[in-house]
Tab-separated table of C-alpha atoms in Angstrom:
chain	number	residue	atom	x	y	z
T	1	UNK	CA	21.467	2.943	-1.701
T	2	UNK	CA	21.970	0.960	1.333
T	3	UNK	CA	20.032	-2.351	1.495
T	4	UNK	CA	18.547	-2.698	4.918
T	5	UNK	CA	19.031	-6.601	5.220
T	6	UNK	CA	22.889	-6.186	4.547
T	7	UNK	CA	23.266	-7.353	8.241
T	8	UNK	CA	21.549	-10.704	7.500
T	9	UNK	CA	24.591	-12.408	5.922
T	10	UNK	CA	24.098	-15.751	5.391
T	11	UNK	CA	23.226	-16.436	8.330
T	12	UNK	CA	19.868	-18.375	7.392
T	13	UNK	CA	21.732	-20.603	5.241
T	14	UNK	CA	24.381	-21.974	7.540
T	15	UNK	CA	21.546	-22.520	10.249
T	16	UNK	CA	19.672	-24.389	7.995
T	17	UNK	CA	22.113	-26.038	5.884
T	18	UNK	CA	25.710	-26.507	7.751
T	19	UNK	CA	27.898	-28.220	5.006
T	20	UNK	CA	29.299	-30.619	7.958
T	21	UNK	CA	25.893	-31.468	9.431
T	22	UNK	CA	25.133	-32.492	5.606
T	23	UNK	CA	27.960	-34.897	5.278
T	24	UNK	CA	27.604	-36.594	8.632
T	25	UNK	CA	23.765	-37.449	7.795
T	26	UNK	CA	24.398	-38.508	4.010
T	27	UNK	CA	27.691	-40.532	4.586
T	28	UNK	CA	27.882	-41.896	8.435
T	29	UNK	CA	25.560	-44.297	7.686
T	30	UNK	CA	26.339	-47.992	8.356
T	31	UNK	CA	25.235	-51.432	7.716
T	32	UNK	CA	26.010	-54.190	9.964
T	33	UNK	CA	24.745	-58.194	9.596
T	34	UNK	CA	23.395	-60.476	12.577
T	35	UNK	CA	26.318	-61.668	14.755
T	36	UNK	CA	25.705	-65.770	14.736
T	37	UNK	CA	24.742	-66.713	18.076
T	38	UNK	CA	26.793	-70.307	17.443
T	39	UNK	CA	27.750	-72.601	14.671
T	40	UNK	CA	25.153	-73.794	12.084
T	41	UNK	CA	23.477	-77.250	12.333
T	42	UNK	CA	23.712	-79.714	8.600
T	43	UNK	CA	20.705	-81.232	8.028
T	44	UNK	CA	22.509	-85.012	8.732
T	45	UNK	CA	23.375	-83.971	12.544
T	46	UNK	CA	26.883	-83.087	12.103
T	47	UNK	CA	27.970	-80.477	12.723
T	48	UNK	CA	29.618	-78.128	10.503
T	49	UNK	CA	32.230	-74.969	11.162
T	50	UNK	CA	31.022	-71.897	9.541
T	51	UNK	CA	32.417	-70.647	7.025
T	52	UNK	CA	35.242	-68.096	7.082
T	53	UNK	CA	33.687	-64.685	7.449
T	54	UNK	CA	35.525	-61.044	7.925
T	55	UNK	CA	33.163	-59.474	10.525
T	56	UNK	CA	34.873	-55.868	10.647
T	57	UNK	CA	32.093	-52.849	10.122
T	58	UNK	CA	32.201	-51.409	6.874
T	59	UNK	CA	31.148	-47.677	6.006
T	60	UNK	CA	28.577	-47.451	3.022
T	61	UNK	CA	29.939	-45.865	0.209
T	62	UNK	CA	28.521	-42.457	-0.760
T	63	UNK	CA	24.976	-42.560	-2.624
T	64	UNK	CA	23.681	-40.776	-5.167
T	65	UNK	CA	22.411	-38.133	-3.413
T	66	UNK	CA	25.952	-37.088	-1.854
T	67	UNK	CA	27.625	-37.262	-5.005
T	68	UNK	CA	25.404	-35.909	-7.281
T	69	UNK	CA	22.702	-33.584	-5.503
T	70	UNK	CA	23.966	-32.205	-2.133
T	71	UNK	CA	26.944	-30.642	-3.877
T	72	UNK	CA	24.804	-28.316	-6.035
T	73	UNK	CA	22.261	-27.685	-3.266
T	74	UNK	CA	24.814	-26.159	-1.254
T	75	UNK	CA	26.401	-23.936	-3.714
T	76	UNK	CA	22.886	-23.100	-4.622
T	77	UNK	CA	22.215	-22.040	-1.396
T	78	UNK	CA	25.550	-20.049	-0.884
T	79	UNK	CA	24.454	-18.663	-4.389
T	80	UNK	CA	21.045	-17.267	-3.247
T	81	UNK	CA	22.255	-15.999	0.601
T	82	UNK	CA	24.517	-13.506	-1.282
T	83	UNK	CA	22.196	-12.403	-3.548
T	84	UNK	CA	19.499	-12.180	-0.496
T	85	UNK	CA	22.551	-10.439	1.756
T	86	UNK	CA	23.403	-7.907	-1.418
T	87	UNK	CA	19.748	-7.071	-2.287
T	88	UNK	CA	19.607	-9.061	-5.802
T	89	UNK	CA	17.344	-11.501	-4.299
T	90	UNK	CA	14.201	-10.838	-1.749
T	91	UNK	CA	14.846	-12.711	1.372
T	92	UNK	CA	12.488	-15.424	1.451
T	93	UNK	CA	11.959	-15.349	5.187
T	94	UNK	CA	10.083	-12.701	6.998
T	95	UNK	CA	11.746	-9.505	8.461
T	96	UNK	CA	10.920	-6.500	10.999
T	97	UNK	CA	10.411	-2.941	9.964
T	98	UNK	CA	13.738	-1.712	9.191
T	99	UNK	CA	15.336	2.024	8.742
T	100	UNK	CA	13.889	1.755	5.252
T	101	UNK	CA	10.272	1.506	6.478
T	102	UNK	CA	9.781	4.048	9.137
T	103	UNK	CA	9.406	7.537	8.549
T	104	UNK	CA	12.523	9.962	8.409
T	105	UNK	CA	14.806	7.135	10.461
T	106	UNK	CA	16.893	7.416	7.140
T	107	UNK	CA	17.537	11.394	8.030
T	108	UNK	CA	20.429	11.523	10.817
T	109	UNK	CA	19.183	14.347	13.545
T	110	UNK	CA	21.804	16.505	12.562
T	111	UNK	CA	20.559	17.195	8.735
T	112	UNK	CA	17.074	18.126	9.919
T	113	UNK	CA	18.129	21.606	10.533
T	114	UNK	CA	20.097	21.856	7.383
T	115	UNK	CA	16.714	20.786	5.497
T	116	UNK	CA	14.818	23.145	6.756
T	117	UNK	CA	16.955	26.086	6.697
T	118	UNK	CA	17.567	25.106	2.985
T	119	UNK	CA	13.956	26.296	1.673
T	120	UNK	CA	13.317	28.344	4.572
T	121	UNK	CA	13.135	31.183	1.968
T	122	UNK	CA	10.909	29.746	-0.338
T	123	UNK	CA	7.107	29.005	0.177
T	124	UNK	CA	6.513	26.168	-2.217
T	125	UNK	CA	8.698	23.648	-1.261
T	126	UNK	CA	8.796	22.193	2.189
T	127	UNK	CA	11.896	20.460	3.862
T	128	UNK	CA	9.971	17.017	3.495
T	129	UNK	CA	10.000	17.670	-0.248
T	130	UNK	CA	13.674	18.324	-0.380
T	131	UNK	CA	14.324	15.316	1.529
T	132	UNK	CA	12.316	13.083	-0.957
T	133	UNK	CA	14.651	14.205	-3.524
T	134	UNK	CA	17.205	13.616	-2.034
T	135	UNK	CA	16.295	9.793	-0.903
T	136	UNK	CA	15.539	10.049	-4.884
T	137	UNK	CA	18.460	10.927	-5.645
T	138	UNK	CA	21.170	9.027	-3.953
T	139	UNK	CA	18.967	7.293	-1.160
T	140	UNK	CA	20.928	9.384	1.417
T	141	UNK	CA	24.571	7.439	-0.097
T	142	UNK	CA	27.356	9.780	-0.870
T	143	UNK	CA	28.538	7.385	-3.276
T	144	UNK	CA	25.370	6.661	-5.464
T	145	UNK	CA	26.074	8.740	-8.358
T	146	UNK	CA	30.213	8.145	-8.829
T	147	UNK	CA	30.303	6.465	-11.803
T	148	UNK	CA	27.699	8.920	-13.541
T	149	UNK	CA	29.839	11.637	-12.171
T	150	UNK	CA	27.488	12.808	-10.123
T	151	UNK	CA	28.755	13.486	-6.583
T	152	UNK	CA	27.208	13.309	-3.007
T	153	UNK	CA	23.824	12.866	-1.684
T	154	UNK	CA	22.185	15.809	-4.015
T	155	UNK	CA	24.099	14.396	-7.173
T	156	UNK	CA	25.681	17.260	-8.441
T	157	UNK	CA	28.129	16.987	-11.488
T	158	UNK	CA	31.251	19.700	-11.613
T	159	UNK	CA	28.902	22.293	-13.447
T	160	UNK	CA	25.895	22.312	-11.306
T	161	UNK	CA	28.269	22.662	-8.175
T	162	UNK	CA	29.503	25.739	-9.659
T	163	UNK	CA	26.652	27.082	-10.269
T	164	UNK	CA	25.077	26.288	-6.891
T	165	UNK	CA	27.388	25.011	-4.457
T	166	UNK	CA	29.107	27.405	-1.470
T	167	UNK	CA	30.683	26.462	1.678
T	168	UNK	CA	27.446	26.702	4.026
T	169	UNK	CA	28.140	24.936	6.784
T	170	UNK	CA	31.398	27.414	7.356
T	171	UNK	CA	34.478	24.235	6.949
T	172	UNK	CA	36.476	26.345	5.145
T	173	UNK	CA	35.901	24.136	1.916
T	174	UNK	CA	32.431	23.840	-0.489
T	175	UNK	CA	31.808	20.318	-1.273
T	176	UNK	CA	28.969	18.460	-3.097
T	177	UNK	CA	30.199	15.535	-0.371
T	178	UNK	CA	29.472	17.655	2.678
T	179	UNK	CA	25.676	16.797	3.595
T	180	UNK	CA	25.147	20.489	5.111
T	181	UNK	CA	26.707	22.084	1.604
T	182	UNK	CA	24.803	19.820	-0.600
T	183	UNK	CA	21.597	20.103	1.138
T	184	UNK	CA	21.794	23.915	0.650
T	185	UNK	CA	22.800	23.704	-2.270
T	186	UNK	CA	19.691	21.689	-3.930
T	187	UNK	CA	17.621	24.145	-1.390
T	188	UNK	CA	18.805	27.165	-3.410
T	189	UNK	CA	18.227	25.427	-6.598
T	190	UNK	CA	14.747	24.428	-6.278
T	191	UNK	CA	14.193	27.739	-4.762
T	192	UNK	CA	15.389	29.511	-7.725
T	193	UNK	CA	13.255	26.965	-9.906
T	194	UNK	CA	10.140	27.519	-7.835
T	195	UNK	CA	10.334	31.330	-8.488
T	196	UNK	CA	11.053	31.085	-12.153
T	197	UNK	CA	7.427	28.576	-12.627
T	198	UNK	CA	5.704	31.044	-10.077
T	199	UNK	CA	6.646	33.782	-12.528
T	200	UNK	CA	5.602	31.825	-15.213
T	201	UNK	CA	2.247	30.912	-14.368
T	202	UNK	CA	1.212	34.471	-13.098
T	203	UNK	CA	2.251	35.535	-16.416
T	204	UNK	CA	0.050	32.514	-17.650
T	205	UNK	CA	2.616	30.903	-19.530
T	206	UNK	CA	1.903	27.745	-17.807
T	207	UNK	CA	-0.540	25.707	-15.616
T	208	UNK	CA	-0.310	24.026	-12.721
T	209	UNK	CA	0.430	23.076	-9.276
T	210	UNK	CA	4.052	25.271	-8.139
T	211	UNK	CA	5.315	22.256	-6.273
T	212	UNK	CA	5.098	19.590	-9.657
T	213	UNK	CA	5.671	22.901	-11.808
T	214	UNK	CA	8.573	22.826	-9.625
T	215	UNK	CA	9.605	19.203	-10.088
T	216	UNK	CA	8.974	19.086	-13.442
T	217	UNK	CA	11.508	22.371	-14.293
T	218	UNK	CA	14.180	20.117	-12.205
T	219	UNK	CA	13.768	17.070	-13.850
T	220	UNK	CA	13.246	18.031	-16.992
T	221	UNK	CA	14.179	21.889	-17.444
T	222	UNK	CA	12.247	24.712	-17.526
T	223	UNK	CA	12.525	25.567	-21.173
T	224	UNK	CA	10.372	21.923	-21.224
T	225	UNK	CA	7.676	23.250	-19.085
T	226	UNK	CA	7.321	26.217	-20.896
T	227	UNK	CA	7.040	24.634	-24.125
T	228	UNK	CA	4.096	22.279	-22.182
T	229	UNK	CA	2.717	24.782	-21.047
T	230	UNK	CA	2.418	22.533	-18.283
T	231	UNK	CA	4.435	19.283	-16.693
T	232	UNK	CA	5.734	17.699	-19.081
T	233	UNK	CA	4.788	13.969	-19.857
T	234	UNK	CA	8.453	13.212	-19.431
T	235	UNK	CA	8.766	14.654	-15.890
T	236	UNK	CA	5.564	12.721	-14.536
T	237	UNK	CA	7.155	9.737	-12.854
T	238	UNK	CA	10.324	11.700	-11.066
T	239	UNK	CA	7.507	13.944	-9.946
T	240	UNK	CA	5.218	11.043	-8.728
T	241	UNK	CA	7.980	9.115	-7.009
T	242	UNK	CA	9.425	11.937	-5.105
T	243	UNK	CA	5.847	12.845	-3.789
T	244	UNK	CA	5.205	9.385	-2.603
T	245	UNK	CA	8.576	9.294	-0.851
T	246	UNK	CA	7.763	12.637	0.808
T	247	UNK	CA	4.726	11.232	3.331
T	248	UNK	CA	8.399	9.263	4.768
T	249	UNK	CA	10.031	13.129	6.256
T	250	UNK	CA	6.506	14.269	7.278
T	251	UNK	CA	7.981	15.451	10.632
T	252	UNK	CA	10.896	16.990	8.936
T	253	UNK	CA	9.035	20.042	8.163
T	254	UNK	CA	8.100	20.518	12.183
T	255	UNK	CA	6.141	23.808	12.679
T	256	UNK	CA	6.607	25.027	8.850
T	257	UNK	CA	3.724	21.919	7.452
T	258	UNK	CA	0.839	21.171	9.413
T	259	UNK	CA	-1.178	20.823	6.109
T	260	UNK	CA	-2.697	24.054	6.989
T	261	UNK	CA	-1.543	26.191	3.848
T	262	UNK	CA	-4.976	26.117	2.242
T	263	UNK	CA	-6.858	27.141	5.695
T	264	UNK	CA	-9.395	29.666	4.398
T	265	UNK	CA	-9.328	32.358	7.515
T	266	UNK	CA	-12.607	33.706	6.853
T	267	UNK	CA	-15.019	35.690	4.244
T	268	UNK	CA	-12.725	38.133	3.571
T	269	UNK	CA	-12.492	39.169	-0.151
T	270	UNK	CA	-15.201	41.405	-1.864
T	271	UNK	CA	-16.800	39.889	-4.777
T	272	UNK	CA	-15.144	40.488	-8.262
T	273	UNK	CA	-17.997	40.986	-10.308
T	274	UNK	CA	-21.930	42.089	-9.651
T	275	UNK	CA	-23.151	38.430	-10.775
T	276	UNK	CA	-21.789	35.481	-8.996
T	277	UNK	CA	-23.124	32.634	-11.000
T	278	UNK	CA	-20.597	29.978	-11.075
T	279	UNK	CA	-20.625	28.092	-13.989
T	280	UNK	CA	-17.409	26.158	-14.105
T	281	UNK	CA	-16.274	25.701	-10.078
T	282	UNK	CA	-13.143	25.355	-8.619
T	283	UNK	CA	-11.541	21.300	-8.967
T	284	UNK	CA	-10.756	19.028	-11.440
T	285	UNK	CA	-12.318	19.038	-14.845
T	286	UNK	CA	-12.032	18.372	-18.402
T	287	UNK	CA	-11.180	21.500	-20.248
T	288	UNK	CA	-13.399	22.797	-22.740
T	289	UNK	CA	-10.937	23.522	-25.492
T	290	UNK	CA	-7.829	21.266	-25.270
T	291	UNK	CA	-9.985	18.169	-24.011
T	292	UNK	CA	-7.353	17.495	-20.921
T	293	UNK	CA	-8.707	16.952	-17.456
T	294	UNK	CA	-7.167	18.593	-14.789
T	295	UNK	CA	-7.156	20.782	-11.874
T	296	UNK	CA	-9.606	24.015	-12.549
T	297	UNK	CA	-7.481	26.433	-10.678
T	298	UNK	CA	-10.294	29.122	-9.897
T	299	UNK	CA	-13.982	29.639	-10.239
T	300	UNK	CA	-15.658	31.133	-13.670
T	301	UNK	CA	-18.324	33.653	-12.854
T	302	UNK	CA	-20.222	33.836	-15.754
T	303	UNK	CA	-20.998	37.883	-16.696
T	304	UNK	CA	-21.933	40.269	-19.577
T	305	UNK	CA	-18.947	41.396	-21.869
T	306	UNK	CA	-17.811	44.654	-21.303
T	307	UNK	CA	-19.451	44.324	-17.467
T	308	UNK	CA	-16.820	45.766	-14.371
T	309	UNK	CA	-14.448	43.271	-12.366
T	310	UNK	CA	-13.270	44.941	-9.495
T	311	UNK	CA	-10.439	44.606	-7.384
T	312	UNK	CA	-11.151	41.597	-4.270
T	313	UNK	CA	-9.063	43.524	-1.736
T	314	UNK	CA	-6.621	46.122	-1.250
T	315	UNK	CA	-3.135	45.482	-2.564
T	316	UNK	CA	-0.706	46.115	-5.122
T	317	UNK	CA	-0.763	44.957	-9.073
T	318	UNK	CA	2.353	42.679	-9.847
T	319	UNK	CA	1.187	41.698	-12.868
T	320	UNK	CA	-0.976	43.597	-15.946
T	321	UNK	CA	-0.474	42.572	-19.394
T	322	UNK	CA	-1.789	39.864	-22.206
T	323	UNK	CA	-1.533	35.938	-22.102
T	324	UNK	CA	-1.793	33.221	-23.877
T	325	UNK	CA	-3.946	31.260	-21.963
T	326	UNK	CA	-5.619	33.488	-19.884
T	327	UNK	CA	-5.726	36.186	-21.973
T	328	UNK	CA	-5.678	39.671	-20.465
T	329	UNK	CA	-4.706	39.013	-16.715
T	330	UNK	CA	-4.346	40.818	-13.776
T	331	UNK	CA	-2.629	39.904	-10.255
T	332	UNK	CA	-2.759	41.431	-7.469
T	333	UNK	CA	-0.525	41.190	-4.402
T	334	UNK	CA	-2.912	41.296	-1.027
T	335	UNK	CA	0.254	41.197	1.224
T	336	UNK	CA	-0.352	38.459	4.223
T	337	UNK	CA	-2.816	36.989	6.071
T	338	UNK	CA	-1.808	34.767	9.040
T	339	UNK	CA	1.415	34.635	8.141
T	340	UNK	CA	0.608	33.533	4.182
T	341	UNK	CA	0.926	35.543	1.109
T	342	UNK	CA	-2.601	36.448	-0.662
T	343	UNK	CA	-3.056	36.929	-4.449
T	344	UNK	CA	-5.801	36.837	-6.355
T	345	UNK	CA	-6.070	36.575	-10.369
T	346	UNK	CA	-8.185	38.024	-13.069
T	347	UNK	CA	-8.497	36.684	-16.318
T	348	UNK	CA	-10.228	36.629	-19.822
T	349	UNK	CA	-10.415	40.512	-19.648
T	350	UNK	CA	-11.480	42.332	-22.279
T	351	UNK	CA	-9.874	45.155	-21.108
T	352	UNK	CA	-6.976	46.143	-18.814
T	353	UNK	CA	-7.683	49.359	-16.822
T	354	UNK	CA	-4.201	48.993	-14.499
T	355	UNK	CA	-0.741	48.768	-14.593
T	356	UNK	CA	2.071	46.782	-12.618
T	357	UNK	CA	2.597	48.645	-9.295
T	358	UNK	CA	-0.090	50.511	-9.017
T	359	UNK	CA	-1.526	50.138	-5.546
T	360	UNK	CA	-5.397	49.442	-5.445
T	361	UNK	CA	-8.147	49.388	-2.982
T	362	UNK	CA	-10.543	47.106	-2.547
T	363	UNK	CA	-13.759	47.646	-5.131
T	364	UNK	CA	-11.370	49.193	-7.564
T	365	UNK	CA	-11.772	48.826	-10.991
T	366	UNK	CA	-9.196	46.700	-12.471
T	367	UNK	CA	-10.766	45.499	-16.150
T	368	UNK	CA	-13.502	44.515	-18.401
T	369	UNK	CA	-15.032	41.010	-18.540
T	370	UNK	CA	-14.147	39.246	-21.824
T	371	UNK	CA	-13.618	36.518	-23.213
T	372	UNK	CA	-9.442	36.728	-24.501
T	373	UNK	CA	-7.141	33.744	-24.407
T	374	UNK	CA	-8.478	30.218	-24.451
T	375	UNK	CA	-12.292	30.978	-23.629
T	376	UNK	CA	-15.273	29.553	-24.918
T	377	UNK	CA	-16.973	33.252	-24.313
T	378	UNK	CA	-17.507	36.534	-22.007
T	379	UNK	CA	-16.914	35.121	-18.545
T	380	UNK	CA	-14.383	36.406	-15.157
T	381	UNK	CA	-11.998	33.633	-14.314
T	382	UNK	CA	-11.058	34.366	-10.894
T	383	UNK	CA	-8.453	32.519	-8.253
T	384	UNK	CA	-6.756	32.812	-5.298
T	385	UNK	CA	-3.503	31.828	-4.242
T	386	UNK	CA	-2.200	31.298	-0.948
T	387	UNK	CA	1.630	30.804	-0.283
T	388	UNK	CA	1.893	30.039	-3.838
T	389	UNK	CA	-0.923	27.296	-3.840
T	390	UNK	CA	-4.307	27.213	-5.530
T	391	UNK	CA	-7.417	27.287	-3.224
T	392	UNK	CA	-11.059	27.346	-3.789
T	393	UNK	CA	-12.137	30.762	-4.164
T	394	UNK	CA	-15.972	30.518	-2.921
T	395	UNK	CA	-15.315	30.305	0.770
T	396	UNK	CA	-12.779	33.683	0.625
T	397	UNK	CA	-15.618	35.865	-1.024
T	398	UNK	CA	-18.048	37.931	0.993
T	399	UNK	CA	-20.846	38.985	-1.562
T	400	UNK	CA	-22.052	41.960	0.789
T	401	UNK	CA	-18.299	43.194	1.539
C-alpha cells in the first residue's frame, strides 16, 4: 500500500538538524584572554618587562558533547526520518488530510465505471463494496500481493484467474494486472458468491444478512458458511474491515445507492394469517433456542396450529420444500416494485399446500401454521425481502387488503 507521507523525506530532519549547522555551533567556539593595556608595575617601583607570552587565538578543542553525543543524535535522527518517510514510524509532526483520508480520492476517475459495471448484475453488492475490497486487498497497489503470489489489485493467484479472469476491457490480453480485467473479475466472483448464499438462505440453510453472507463465503468459503449456518467466527473481521472501509467510495455507487433499498412504498401486502398478534417483532434479539443474539429477520404472528397462511401478494413460488431451520418454507417471488425485487417468506408450516412454480394470487392458500424446524411452538414466521435485503414486515401489510 502506498504510504501517503512518502513525499515528506527527511525533510524535517535536515531543517531542524543540518549536520554543518551542528558542527559550527559545538566546535567554533573560542576563548581569548585580556590584551595588557601596558607593562606590569613590581611592587618596589621598577619596572618589570612582562613575561614572554604567545598571544595567537587558539580554537577550543572539541567537548564532550561533540564527541560523544551529537554523533549519535544525528544518526538517530537520520534513523527515525526514514522510518517516518517509509511508514515504520508515525511522523511526529502534524500533517493535512491526505489521499488516504478523503473519500474515494484513492479511486482514479477512470475505474469508477469499471466498478460499477462490475456488479451491475447483482443486487447485493454495491460498487462501494467492491471497492472496499479491493483497498482490502491490495490498497489499490498492483504489487501488494507478489510475494504471496497473488497478482494485481484484486489479488488473484494463477487458479482463481482461470476461473474468473477474461479480457474485459477488450486489450486483446486478460490480465489480473489490468485494473478494468481485475475489477470485473472480483465483480463476477462476488456475484456468483452472492447468488449461491441467496440460494442458501431461501432454502434456509443459513442466516443472515446477503452482503456479510456474501463476505463471509469469500473470505472464508462457502462450504464454511454452510456448515455455520451462518458467518463464520473466522470471517468476522475481513467482513468488519471491508464494511468500515466502504463509507470511503460512498459516491462510487452514484444513482445505484442512495440508502433507499429498504424504502417501504406503501401498505401493499395482504395479511398472511387471520390473527396478527406479533409476538416476536422484526430486529435484533436473542434467539430462543440456540441462545445467540442477532438480527430477527421477520415478524412471528402468533396463530392456532393447523390455522390458514395465505399468500401476501400475487406472484410465483420459487421455493416449497422442508428446512432445517425454518422448517417447512415457502417463497414467493412478487416480481418488482419501484424498480426492486419483492419476496416474501413463510415458515414453520405444518403443512405445504404448493409447489415451486406454481403461480399464486394474492389470498391464496399456500400452508398450514406449525411449528417445524427450530420453533418453540405453532406460530407463522413471516419476512420480506427487498433486493435481497431483510426489511421490517409491519409497515408492507395492509390488514383490510
Amino acid at each position: 500500500m502506498t504510504d501517503d507521507r512518502s513525499d515528506e523525506t527527511g525533510t524535517t530532519g535536515t531543517t531542524a538538524h543540518d549536520p554543518a549547522a551542528g558542527r559550527t555551533r559545538a566546535a567554533g567556539v573560542t576563548e581569548t584572554g585580556p590584551t595588557p593595556a601596558g607593562p606590569a608595575t613590581a611592587g618596589d617601583g621598577a619596572t618589570e618587562a612582562p613575561p614572554a607570552r604567545n598571544t595567537a587565538k587558539r580554537a577550543r578543542r572539541p567537548g564532550p558533547f561533540t564527541l560523544l553525543v551529537l554523533p549519535g543524535l544525528l544518526a538517530s535522527m537520520g534513523v527515525a526520518g526514514f522510518l517516518a518517510a517509509t511508514g515504520g514510524l508515525s511522523s511526529a509532526w502534524p500533517e493535512g488530510p491526505g489521499p488516504a483520508q478523503a473519500a474515494t480520492t484513492r479511486v482514479d476517475a477512470s475505474y469508477v465505471p469499471w466498478l460499477r459495471k462490475a456488479v451491475s448484475d447483482c443486487t447485493v453488492i454495491e460498487p462501494s463494496v467492491l471497492a472496499a475490497q479491493i483497498d482490502r486487498l491490495s490498497g489499490w497497489s498492483n504489487d501488494a500481493g507478489t510475494l504471496s503470489g497473488e497478482k494485481g489489485i484484486a489479488a488473484f493467484t494463477d487458479a482463481g484467474w482461470r476461473t474468473w479472469g477474461k479480457d474485459d476491457d477488450g486489450n486483446g490480453r486478460s490480465s489480473p494486472r489490468d485494473p478494468a480485467d481485475a475489477m470485473m473479475a472480483l465483480g463476477r466472483q462476488d456475484c456468483a458468491l452472492a447468488e449461491k448464499v441467496t440460494a442458501l438462505r431461501t432454502e434456509g440453510v443459513v442466516t443472515g444478512d446477503l452482503v456479510d453472507l456474501t463476505l463471509a463465503a469469500y473470505a472464508s468459503g462457502t462450504d464454511a458458511v454452510v456448515e455455520a449456518g451462518r458467518v463464520p467466527a473466522e470471517a468476522e473481521a475481513y467482513i468488519t474491515e471491508v464494511k468500515s472501509l466502504s463509507s470511503r467510495y460512498g459516491s462510487v455507487d452514484g444513482e445505484s445507492s442512495g440508502g433507499t433499498v429498504n424504502q417501504v412504498p406503501g401498505a401493499v401486502l395482504a395479511a398472511p394469517v387471520n390473527d396478527l398478534t406479533v409476538t416476536s417483532p422484526y430486529g435484533s434479539r436473542q434467539h430462543p433456542l440456540t441462545g445467540l443474539t442477532g438480527l430477527h429477520t421477520g415478524v412471528d404472528f402468533s396463530s392456532p396450529q393447523g390455522s390458514q397462511v395465505a399468500a401476501a401478494s400475487k406472484g410465483r413460488v420459487v421455493f416449497a420444500a422442508m428446512t432445517k431451520a425454518y422448517g417447512n418454507r415457502v417463497v414467493i417471488d412478487h416480481g418488482t416494485i419501484d424498480g426492486k425485487r419483492l419476496e416474501t417468506t413463510y415458515s414453520h408450516l405444518l403443512s405445504l399446500q404448493v409447489s415451486v412454480g406454481q403461480a399464486v394470487d394474492a389470498g391464496a392458500p399456500v400452508g398450514l401454521v406449525g411449528s417445524t424446524g427450530l420453533s418453540t411452538g405453532p406460530h407463522l414466521h413471516f419476512e420480506v425481502v427487498l433486493d435481497g435485503y431483510y426489511t421490517d414486515p409491519l409497515p408492507w401489510l395492509n390488514p383490510g387488503a
